[in-house]
Amino acid sequence: MRVVILGPPGAGKGTQAEQIAKSNNIPHISTGEMLRAAVSSGSELGQRVSSYLDSGALVPDDLIIDIIKERITRPDCDRGFLLDGFPRTVPQAEALTGMLESLGKGLTHVLLLKVPDSVLMERIMGRASAGSGRSDDNEDVVKKRLKVYHEQTAPVAEYYKKRGELLELDGLGTIEEVRARIDKALSDPSHK
Ligand code: AMP
């Protein structure tokens, strides 16, 4: 099972991704988490990317594409993987298609969690005031991340829609309700 989960910041992708990966016994690959870990370790990569993360901008495509290429060819991905936060741009999506083709594989599911902007702002601001510990959870940065999503990541959903691969899901409701919709989509017999 090779799954991509798409959705705007605050759609609940991370929470759902963690649960789906766990119950299907596949690695949860979150590019945001990998980058935040690099920043806190103070590594060379971390130093290169910290200003992008703090401002809510995307890190350069070639950099993140190399990270994913290395990650999905590790042995723990032989049974599959769940990508959370990648691809974020159409060039990243095209690169992923190319990588998987060269491995003789394809994605089994591309999920899009749909949540209106007004709800997203409320949710993320709630996360900020609860002290998520993320340096990018403040109002200006959240607005910037939503703008970046609409400009650069929404076209990724279109890319998969054109390929007939996109499964659009309502992201409103409780974690359990959304999880049930995802489980249903993942067990759809028209997908493997
Ligand atoms: P996330 O945790 O997925 O919301 O990611 C947090 C931040 O990491 C984003 O705002 C970007 O700065 C960076 N980031 C994560 N994934 C990517 C990606 N696929 N391409 C570019 N930047 C990314």
PDB file of C-alpha atoms and ligand atoms in Angstrom:
ATOM      1  CA  MET A   1       0.000   0.000   0.000  1.00  0.00           C
ATOM      2  CA  ARG A   2       1.582   3.260  -1.146  1.00  0.00           C
ATOM      3  CA  VAL A   3      -0.520   6.178   0.009  1.00  0.00           C
ATOM      4  CA  VAL A   4      -0.311   9.957  -0.339  1.00  0.00           C
ATOM      5  CA  ILE A   5      -2.443  12.088   1.955  1.00  0.00           C
ATOM      6  CA  LEU A   6      -3.083  15.651   0.771  1.00  0.00           C
ATOM      7  CA  GLY A   7      -4.866  18.484   2.490  1.00  0.00           C
ATOM      8  CA  PRO A   8      -4.398  22.027   3.724  1.00  0.00           C
ATOM      9  CA  PRO A   9      -2.548  22.840   6.966  1.00  0.00           C
ATOM     10  CA  GLY A  10      -4.866  22.122   9.884  1.00  0.00           C
ATOM     11  CA  ALA A  11      -6.949  19.523   7.994  1.00  0.00           C
ATOM     12  CA  GLY A  12      -5.876  16.841  10.450  1.00  0.00           C
ATOM     13  CA  LYS A  13      -3.557  15.081   7.995  1.00  0.00           C
ATOM     14  CA  GLY A  14      -0.838  14.370  10.539  1.00  0.00           C
ATOM     15  CA  THR A  15      -3.145  12.756  13.092  1.00  0.00           C
ATOM     16  CA  GLN A  16      -4.890  10.630  10.485  1.00  0.00           C
ATOM     17  CA  ALA A  17      -1.627   9.724   8.760  1.00  0.00           C
ATOM     18  CA  GLU A  18      -0.119   8.449  11.984  1.00  0.00           C
ATOM     19  CA  GLN A  19      -3.125   6.216  12.704  1.00  0.00           C
ATOM     20  CA  ILE A  20      -3.444   4.852   9.154  1.00  0.00           C
ATOM     21  CA  ALA A  21       0.268   4.034   8.977  1.00  0.00           C
ATOM     22  CA  LYS A  22       0.171   2.302  12.338  1.00  0.00           C
ATOM     23  CA  SER A  23      -2.857   0.158  11.592  1.00  0.00           C
ATOM     24  CA  ASN A  24      -1.533  -0.819   8.160  1.00  0.00           C
ATOM     25  CA  ASN A  25       1.982  -1.393   9.475  1.00  0.00           C
ATOM     26  CA  ILE A  26       3.695   0.931   7.010  1.00  0.00           C
ATOM     27  CA  PRO A  27       6.073   3.827   7.725  1.00  0.00           C
ATOM     28  CA  HIS A  28       4.532   7.267   8.210  1.00  0.00           C
ATOM     29  CA  ILE A  29       6.786   9.598   6.247  1.00  0.00           C
ATOM     30  CA  SER A  30       6.137  13.212   7.208  1.00  0.00           C
ATOM     31  CA  THR A  31       8.424  15.653   5.420  1.00  0.00           C
ATOM     32  CA  GLY A  32       7.457  18.384   7.911  1.00  0.00           C
ATOM     33  CA  GLU A  33       8.546  16.172  10.826  1.00  0.00           C
ATOM     34  CA  MET A  34      11.773  15.205   9.054  1.00  0.00           C
ATOM     35  CA  LEU A  35      12.590  18.858   8.431  1.00  0.00           C
ATOM     36  CA  ARG A  36      11.714  19.917  11.992  1.00  0.00           C
ATOM     37  CA  ALA A  37      13.947  17.112  13.322  1.00  0.00           C
ATOM     38  CA  ALA A  38      16.772  18.372  11.102  1.00  0.00           C
ATOM     39  CA  VAL A  39      16.297  21.897  12.433  1.00  0.00           C
ATOM     40  CA  SER A  40      16.372  20.804  16.073  1.00  0.00           C
ATOM     41  CA  SER A  41      19.443  18.625  15.525  1.00  0.00           C
ATOM     42  CA  GLY A  42      21.250  21.670  14.144  1.00  0.00           C
ATOM     43  CA  SER A  43      22.462  19.629  11.135  1.00  0.00           C
ATOM     44  CA  GLU A  44      23.604  21.276   7.916  1.00  0.00           C
ATOM     45  CA  LEU A  45      20.223  20.439   6.352  1.00  0.00           C
ATOM     46  CA  GLY A  46      18.483  21.950   9.374  1.00  0.00           C
ATOM     47  CA  GLN A  47      20.419  25.163   9.039  1.00  0.00           C
ATOM     48  CA  ARG A  48      19.528  25.375   5.345  1.00  0.00           C
ATOM     49  CA  VAL A  49      15.795  24.910   5.888  1.00  0.00           C
ATOM     50  CA  SER A  50      14.978  26.660   9.168  1.00  0.00           C
ATOM     51  CA  SER A  51      14.144  30.044   7.650  1.00  0.00           C
ATOM     52  CA  TYR A  52      11.699  28.439   5.179  1.00  0.00           C
ATOM     53  CA  LEU A  53       9.892  26.608   7.985  1.00  0.00           C
ATOM     54  CA  ASP A  54       9.699  29.685  10.189  1.00  0.00           C
ATOM     55  CA  SER A  55       8.194  31.819   7.427  1.00  0.00           C
ATOM     56  CA  GLY A  56       5.732  29.188   6.165  1.00  0.00           C
ATOM     57  CA  ALA A  57       7.359  29.021   2.725  1.00  0.00           C
ATOM     58  CA  LEU A  58       8.184  25.730   1.018  1.00  0.00           C
ATOM     59  CA  VAL A  59      11.740  24.455   0.956  1.00  0.00           C
ATOM     60  CA  PRO A  60      13.198  24.059  -2.570  1.00  0.00           C
ATOM     61  CA  ASP A  61      11.860  21.139  -4.611  1.00  0.00           C
ATOM     62  CA  ASP A  62      15.246  19.558  -5.430  1.00  0.00           C
ATOM     63  CA  LEU A  63      16.153  19.377  -1.759  1.00  0.00           C
ATOM     64  CA  ILE A  64      12.939  17.692  -0.599  1.00  0.00           C
ATOM     65  CA  ILE A  65      12.831  15.408  -3.654  1.00  0.00           C
ATOM     66  CA  ASP A  66      16.309  14.064  -2.771  1.00  0.00           C
ATOM     67  CA  ILE A  67      15.199  13.458   0.818  1.00  0.00           C
ATOM     68  CA  ILE A  68      12.132  11.487  -0.309  1.00  0.00           C
ATOM     69  CA  LYS A  69      14.077   9.517  -2.927  1.00  0.00           C
ATOM     70  CA  GLU A  70      16.468   8.336  -0.226  1.00  0.00           C
ATOM     71  CA  ARG A  71      13.656   7.612   2.243  1.00  0.00           C
ATOM     72  CA  ILE A  72      11.289   5.577   0.053  1.00  0.00           C
ATOM     73  CA  THR A  73      14.056   3.299  -1.197  1.00  0.00           C
ATOM     74  CA  ARG A  74      14.900   2.125   2.334  1.00  0.00           C
ATOM     75  CA  PRO A  75      13.943  -1.513   3.071  1.00  0.00           C
ATOM     76  CA  ASP A  76      11.176  -0.571   5.521  1.00  0.00           C
ATOM     77  CA  CYS A  77       9.260   0.858   2.533  1.00  0.00           C
ATOM     78  CA  ASP A  78       9.205  -2.482   0.663  1.00  0.00           C
ATOM     79  CA  ARG A  79       5.704  -3.149   2.029  1.00  0.00           C
ATOM     80  CA  GLY A  80       4.596   0.383   1.272  1.00  0.00           C
ATOM     81  CA  PHE A  81       4.493   3.783   2.928  1.00  0.00           C
ATOM     82  CA  LEU A  82       2.303   6.725   3.685  1.00  0.00           C
ATOM     83  CA  LEU A  83       3.485  10.142   2.547  1.00  0.00           C
ATOM     84  CA  ASP A  84       2.275  13.083   4.624  1.00  0.00           C
ATOM     85  CA  GLY A  85       3.284  16.557   3.424  1.00  0.00           C
ATOM     86  CA  PHE A  86       4.793  15.376   0.139  1.00  0.00           C
ATOM     87  CA  PRO A  87       4.247  16.098  -2.725  1.00  0.00           C
ATOM     88  CA  ARG A  88       3.550  19.807  -2.081  1.00  0.00           C
ATOM     89  CA  THR A  89       4.119  21.104  -5.624  1.00  0.00           C
ATOM     90  CA  VAL A  90       3.436  19.754  -9.120  1.00  0.00           C
ATOM     91  CA  PRO A  91       7.188  19.267  -9.834  1.00  0.00           C
ATOM     92  CA  GLN A  92       7.394  17.187  -6.630  1.00  0.00           C
ATOM     93  CA  ALA A  93       4.396  15.105  -7.758  1.00  0.00           C
ATOM     94  CA  GLU A  94       5.992  14.552 -11.170  1.00  0.00           C
ATOM     95  CA  ALA A  95       9.270  13.563  -9.527  1.00  0.00           C
ATOM     96  CA  LEU A  96       7.429  11.071  -7.298  1.00  0.00           C
ATOM     97  CA  THR A  97       5.683   9.539 -10.318  1.00  0.00           C
ATOM     98  CA  GLY A  98       9.089   9.164 -11.995  1.00  0.00           C
ATOM     99  CA  MET A  99      10.705   7.637  -8.889  1.00  0.00           C
ATOM    100  CA  LEU A 100       7.910   5.094  -8.490  1.00  0.00           C
ATOM    101  CA  GLU A 101       7.940   4.232 -12.195  1.00  0.00           C
ATOM    102  CA  SER A 102      11.643   3.512 -12.016  1.00  0.00           C
ATOM    103  CA  LEU A 103      10.951   1.186  -9.084  1.00  0.00           C
ATOM    104  CA  GLY A 104       8.172  -0.481 -11.124  1.00  0.00           C
ATOM    105  CA  LYS A 105       5.586   0.676  -8.621  1.00  0.00           C
ATOM    106  CA  GLY A 106       2.746   3.169  -8.387  1.00  0.00           C
ATOM    107  CA  LEU A 107       0.655   4.829  -5.722  1.00  0.00           C
ATOM    108  CA  THR A 108      -2.287   2.772  -4.525  1.00  0.00           C
ATOM    109  CA  HIS A 109      -4.266   5.667  -2.994  1.00  0.00           C
ATOM    110  CA  VAL A 110      -4.161   9.459  -3.152  1.00  0.00           C
ATOM    111  CA  LEU A 111      -6.423  10.936  -0.475  1.00  0.00           C
ATOM    112  CA  LEU A 112      -7.465  14.572  -0.267  1.00  0.00           C
ATOM    113  CA  LEU A 113      -8.936  15.805   3.031  1.00  0.00           C
ATOM    114  CA  LYS A 114     -11.196  18.757   2.240  1.00  0.00           C
ATOM    115  CA  VAL A 115     -11.770  21.427   4.912  1.00  0.00           C
ATOM    116  CA  PRO A 116     -12.932  25.045   4.339  1.00  0.00           C
ATOM    117  CA  ASP A 117     -10.406  27.842   5.087  1.00  0.00           C
ATOM    118  CA  SER A 118     -12.563  29.384   7.840  1.00  0.00           C
ATOM    119  CA  VAL A 119     -12.480  26.121   9.804  1.00  0.00           C
ATOM    120  CA  LEU A 120      -8.741  25.715   9.198  1.00  0.00           C
ATOM    121  CA  MET A 121      -7.898  29.118  10.633  1.00  0.00           C
ATOM    122  CA  GLU A 122      -9.920  28.350  13.777  1.00  0.00           C
ATOM    123  CA  ARG A 123      -8.307  24.963  14.219  1.00  0.00           C
ATOM    124  CA  ILE A 124      -4.745  26.155  13.712  1.00  0.00           C
ATOM    125  CA  MET A 125      -5.167  29.177  15.924  1.00  0.00           C
ATOM    126  CA  GLY A 126      -6.544  26.822  18.607  1.00  0.00           C
ATOM    127  CA  ARG A 127      -3.428  24.680  18.186  1.00  0.00           C
ATOM    128  CA  ALA A 128      -1.247  27.782  18.510  1.00  0.00           C
ATOM    129  CA  SER A 129      -2.886  28.982  21.723  1.00  0.00           C
ATOM    130  CA  ALA A 130      -2.698  25.444  23.154  1.00  0.00           C
ATOM    131  CA  GLY A 131       1.059  25.679  22.610  1.00  0.00           C
ATOM    132  CA  SER A 132       1.733  23.072  19.905  1.00  0.00           C
ATOM    133  CA  GLY A 133       5.420  23.809  20.191  1.00  0.00           C
ATOM    134  CA  ARG A 134       5.594  24.495  16.460  1.00  0.00           C
ATOM    135  CA  SER A 135       7.300  27.764  15.617  1.00  0.00           C
ATOM    136  CA  ASP A 136       5.080  28.072  12.510  1.00  0.00           C
ATOM    137  CA  ASP A 137       1.756  28.146  14.417  1.00  0.00           C
ATOM    138  CA  ASN A 138       1.115  31.887  14.636  1.00  0.00           C
ATOM    139  CA  GLU A 139      -1.493  33.889  12.736  1.00  0.00           C
ATOM    140  CA  ASP A 140       0.701  35.471  10.054  1.00  0.00           C
ATOM    141  CA  VAL A 141       2.537  32.265   9.319  1.00  0.00           C
ATOM    142  CA  VAL A 142      -0.701  30.273   9.262  1.00  0.00           C
ATOM    143  CA  LYS A 143      -2.156  32.698   6.697  1.00  0.00           C
ATOM    144  CA  LYS A 144       0.994  32.386   4.642  1.00  0.00           C
ATOM    145  CA  ARG A 145       0.859  28.569   4.816  1.00  0.00           C
ATOM    146  CA  LEU A 146      -2.770  28.592   3.629  1.00  0.00           C
ATOM    147  CA  LYS A 147      -1.842  30.913   0.746  1.00  0.00           C
ATOM    148  CA  VAL A 148       1.064  28.650  -0.195  1.00  0.00           C
ATOM    149  CA  TYR A 149      -1.307  25.677  -0.045  1.00  0.00           C
ATOM    150  CA  HIS A 150      -3.800  27.246  -2.449  1.00  0.00           C
ATOM    151  CA  GLU A 151      -1.137  28.465  -4.854  1.00  0.00           C
ATOM    152  CA  GLN A 152       1.251  25.535  -4.893  1.00  0.00           C
ATOM    153  CA  THR A 153      -0.341  22.443  -3.369  1.00  0.00           C
ATOM    154  CA  ALA A 154      -3.959  22.621  -4.585  1.00  0.00           C
ATOM    155  CA  PRO A 155      -2.594  22.066  -8.140  1.00  0.00           C
ATOM    156  CA  VAL A 156      -1.127  18.768  -6.885  1.00  0.00           C
ATOM    157  CA  ALA A 157      -4.675  17.564  -6.168  1.00  0.00           C
ATOM    158  CA  GLU A 158      -5.604  18.602  -9.733  1.00  0.00           C
ATOM    159  CA  TYR A 159      -2.586  16.673 -11.053  1.00  0.00           C
ATOM    160  CA  TYR A 160      -3.844  13.462  -9.425  1.00  0.00           C
ATOM    161  CA  LYS A 161      -7.456  14.209 -10.363  1.00  0.00           C
ATOM    162  CA  LYS A 162      -6.474  14.370 -14.038  1.00  0.00           C
ATOM    163  CA  ARG A 163      -4.721  11.030 -13.635  1.00  0.00           C
ATOM    164  CA  GLY A 164      -7.959   9.600 -12.174  1.00  0.00           C
ATOM    165  CA  GLU A 165      -6.209   8.810  -8.882  1.00  0.00           C
ATOM    166  CA  LEU A 166      -7.699  11.340  -6.470  1.00  0.00           C
ATOM    167  CA  LEU A 167     -10.035  10.253  -3.687  1.00  0.00           C
ATOM    168  CA  GLU A 168     -11.689  13.376  -2.234  1.00  0.00           C
ATOM    169  CA  LEU A 169     -12.884  13.063   1.340  1.00  0.00           C
ATOM    170  CA  ASP A 170     -14.803  15.354   3.668  1.00  0.00           C
ATOM    171  CA  GLY A 171     -12.358  16.378   6.408  1.00  0.00           C
ATOM    172  CA  LEU A 172     -15.025  17.841   8.713  1.00  0.00           C
ATOM    173  CA  GLY A 173     -16.131  16.029  11.833  1.00  0.00           C
ATOM    174  CA  THR A 174     -14.421  14.199  14.655  1.00  0.00           C
ATOM    175  CA  ILE A 175     -11.107  12.378  14.233  1.00  0.00           C
ATOM    176  CA  GLU A 176     -13.056   9.082  14.349  1.00  0.00           C
ATOM    177  CA  GLU A 177     -15.566  10.192  11.692  1.00  0.00           C
ATOM    178  CA  VAL A 178     -12.815  11.273   9.312  1.00  0.00           C
ATOM    179  CA  ARG A 179     -10.860   8.113  10.060  1.00  0.00           C
ATOM    180  CA  ALA A 180     -13.912   5.996   9.118  1.00  0.00           C
ATOM    181  CA  ARG A 181     -14.155   7.788   5.742  1.00  0.00           C
ATOM    182  CA  ILE A 182     -10.474   7.187   5.121  1.00  0.00           C
ATOM    183  CA  ASP A 183     -10.696   3.500   6.059  1.00  0.00           C
ATOM    184  CA  LYS A 184     -13.609   3.109   3.657  1.00  0.00           C
ATOM    185  CA  ALA A 185     -11.645   4.777   0.840  1.00  0.00           C
ATOM    186  CA  LEU A 186      -8.601   2.599   1.550  1.00  0.00           C
ATOM    187  CA  SER A 187     -10.623  -0.580   1.440  1.00  0.00           C
ATOM    188  CA  ASP A 188     -12.361   0.351  -1.826  1.00  0.00           C
ATOM    189  CA  PRO A 189     -11.937  -2.752  -4.021  1.00  0.00           C
ATOM    190  CA  SER A 190     -11.279  -0.575  -7.103  1.00  0.00           C
ATOM    191  CA  HIS A 191      -7.965   0.349  -5.462  1.00  0.00           C
ATOM    192  CA  LYS A 192      -5.226  -1.947  -4.231  1.00  0.00           C
TER     193      LYS A 192
HETATM  194  P1  AMP B   1       4.072  20.337   7.588  1.00  0.00           P
HETATM  195  O1  AMP B   1       4.418  19.766   8.917  1.00  0.00           O
HETATM  196  O2  AMP B   1       3.816  19.252   6.562  1.00  0.00           O
HETATM  197  O3  AMP B   1       2.979  21.348   7.637  1.00  0.00           O
HETATM  198  O4  AMP B   1       5.388  21.091   7.058  1.00  0.00           O
HETATM  199  C1  AMP B   1       5.955  22.172   7.777  1.00  0.00           C
HETATM  200  C2  AMP B   1       6.862  22.980   6.856  1.00  0.00           C
HETATM  201  O5  AMP B   1       7.905  22.154   6.327  1.00  0.00           O
HETATM  202  C3  AMP B   1       6.194  23.588   5.631  1.00  0.00           C
HETATM  203  O6  AMP B   1       5.551  24.807   5.930  1.00  0.00           O
HETATM  204  C4  AMP B   1       7.392  23.765   4.705  1.00  0.00           C
HETATM  205  O7  AMP B   1       8.203  24.867   5.090  1.00  0.00           O
HETATM  206  C5  AMP B   1       8.203  22.513   4.974  1.00  0.00           C
HETATM  207  N1  AMP B   1       7.811  21.371   4.107  1.00  0.00           N
HETATM  208  C6  AMP B   1       7.263  20.208   4.501  1.00  0.00           C
HETATM  209  N2  AMP B   1       7.056  19.389   3.452  1.00  0.00           N
HETATM  210  C7  AMP B   1       7.489  20.051   2.361  1.00  0.00           C
HETATM  211  C8  AMP B   1       7.525  19.756   0.966  1.00  0.00           C
HETATM  212  N3  AMP B   1       7.067  18.588   0.487  1.00  0.00           N
HETATM  213  N4  AMP B   1       8.027  20.689   0.136  1.00  0.00           N
HETATM  214  C9  AMP B   1       8.495  21.861   0.589  1.00  0.00           C
HETATM  215  N5  AMP B   1       8.475  22.222   1.884  1.00  0.00           N
HETATM  216  C10 AMP B   1       7.982  21.328   2.775  1.00  0.00           C
END
